[in-house]
XYZ file of C-alpha atoms in Angstrom:
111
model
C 0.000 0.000 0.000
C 1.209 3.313 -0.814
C 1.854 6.008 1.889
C -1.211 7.953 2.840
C -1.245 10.956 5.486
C -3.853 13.293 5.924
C -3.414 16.326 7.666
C -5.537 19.631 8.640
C -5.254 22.496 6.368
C -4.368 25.546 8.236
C -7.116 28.063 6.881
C -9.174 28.423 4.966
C -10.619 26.542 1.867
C -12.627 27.944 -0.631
C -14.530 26.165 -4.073
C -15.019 28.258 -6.666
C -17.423 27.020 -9.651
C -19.119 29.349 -12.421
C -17.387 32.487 -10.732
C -19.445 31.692 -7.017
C -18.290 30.405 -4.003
C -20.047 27.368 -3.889
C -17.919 25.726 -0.755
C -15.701 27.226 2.295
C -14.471 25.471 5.019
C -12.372 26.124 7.823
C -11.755 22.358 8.915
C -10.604 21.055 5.710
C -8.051 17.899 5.338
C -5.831 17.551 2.901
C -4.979 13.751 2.221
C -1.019 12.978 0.155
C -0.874 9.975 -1.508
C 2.080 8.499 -2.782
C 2.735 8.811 -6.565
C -0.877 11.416 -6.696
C -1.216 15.223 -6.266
C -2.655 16.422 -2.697
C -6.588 16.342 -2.920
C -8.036 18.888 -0.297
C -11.177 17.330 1.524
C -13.946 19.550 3.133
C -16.980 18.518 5.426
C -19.731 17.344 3.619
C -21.776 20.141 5.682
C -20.095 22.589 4.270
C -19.787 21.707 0.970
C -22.990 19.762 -0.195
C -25.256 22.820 -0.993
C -24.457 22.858 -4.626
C -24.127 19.251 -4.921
C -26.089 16.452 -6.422
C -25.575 12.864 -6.434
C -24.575 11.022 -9.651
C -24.484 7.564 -10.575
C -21.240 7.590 -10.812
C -18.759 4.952 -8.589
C -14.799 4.587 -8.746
C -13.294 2.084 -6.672
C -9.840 3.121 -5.182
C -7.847 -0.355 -3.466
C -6.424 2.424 -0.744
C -9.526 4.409 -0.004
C -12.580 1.933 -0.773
C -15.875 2.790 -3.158
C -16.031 6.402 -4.013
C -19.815 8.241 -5.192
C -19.462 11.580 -7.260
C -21.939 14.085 -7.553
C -22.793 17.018 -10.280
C -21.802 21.047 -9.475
C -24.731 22.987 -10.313
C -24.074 26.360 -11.172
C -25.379 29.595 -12.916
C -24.153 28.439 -16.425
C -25.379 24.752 -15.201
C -24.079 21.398 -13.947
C -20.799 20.168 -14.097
C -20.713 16.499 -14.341
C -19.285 14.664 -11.782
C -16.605 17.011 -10.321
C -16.993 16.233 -6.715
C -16.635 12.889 -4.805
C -16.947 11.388 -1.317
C -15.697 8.206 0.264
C -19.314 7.228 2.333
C -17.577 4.316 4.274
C -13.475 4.682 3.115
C -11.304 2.057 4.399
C -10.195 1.877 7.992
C -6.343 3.254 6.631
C -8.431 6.822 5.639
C -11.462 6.614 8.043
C -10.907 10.293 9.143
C -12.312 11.425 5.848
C -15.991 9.664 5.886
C -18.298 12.542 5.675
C -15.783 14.796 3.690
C -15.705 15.706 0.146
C -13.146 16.649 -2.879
C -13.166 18.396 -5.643
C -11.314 18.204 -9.092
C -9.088 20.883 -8.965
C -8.975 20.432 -13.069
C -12.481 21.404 -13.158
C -13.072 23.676 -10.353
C -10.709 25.855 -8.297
C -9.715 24.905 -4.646
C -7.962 27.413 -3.017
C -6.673 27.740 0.852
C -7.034 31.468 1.456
C-alpha cells in the first residue's frame, strides 16, 4: 500500500465554480498519496449545498468505493466534479463525511 497521510489544512478553503463560491471550510483535510497530487477534503456540511448525487462509482484499493456528484451552477451542472468516500477504508477513516473536488475542473484554493 502506498503512503497515505492526511493532515488539517491551516485556513481556509474555498470552491469556486461558475465564478461563485459554492464551498468554504475552515476544517478542511488535505490527504497525500504516494505517486498522486494532494486532494483537499472539506466537510460534507459545508460543501454539499451545490451538490447532487450522480451515478457515478470509482473504486480506489487504498480508499474503498467512491460516489461523485454534479456542481450545479449559474451556467449549469458540471458532471461529476466532486466525490466522497461514504464508508473509506479503515487506513483513511478520518475522511468519511468529507468531500473533494477536481481541482482540473473547479478551483480549490486555501485562502
Amino acid at each position: 500500500m502506498p503512503s497515505i497521510t492526511i493532515q488539517p489544512v491551516a485556513g481556509t478553503v474555498a470552491v469556486r465554480a461558475g465564478g461563485a463560491v459554492i464551498a468554504e471550510s475552515t476544517e478542511a483535510l488535505e490527504l497525500c498519496e504516494e505517486g498522486h497530487d494532494p486532494v483537499l477534503y472539506l466537510p460534507r456540511a459545508d460543501a454539499i449545498t451545490f451538490c447532487e448525487p450522480s451515478d457515478k462509482r470509482t473504486t480506489c484499493p487504498h480508499k474503498g468505493e467512491a460516489v461523485y456528484f454534479h456542481i450545479d451552477t449559474k451556467s449549469g451542472p458540471i458532471e461529476n466534479a466532486a466525490w466522497s468516500y461514504e464508508t473509506p477504508d479503515e487506513g483513511v477513516a478520518e475522511i468519511a463525511g468529507f468531500i473533494a473536488f477536481q481541482h482540473e475542473r473547479v478551483a480549490v484554493e486555501v485562502l
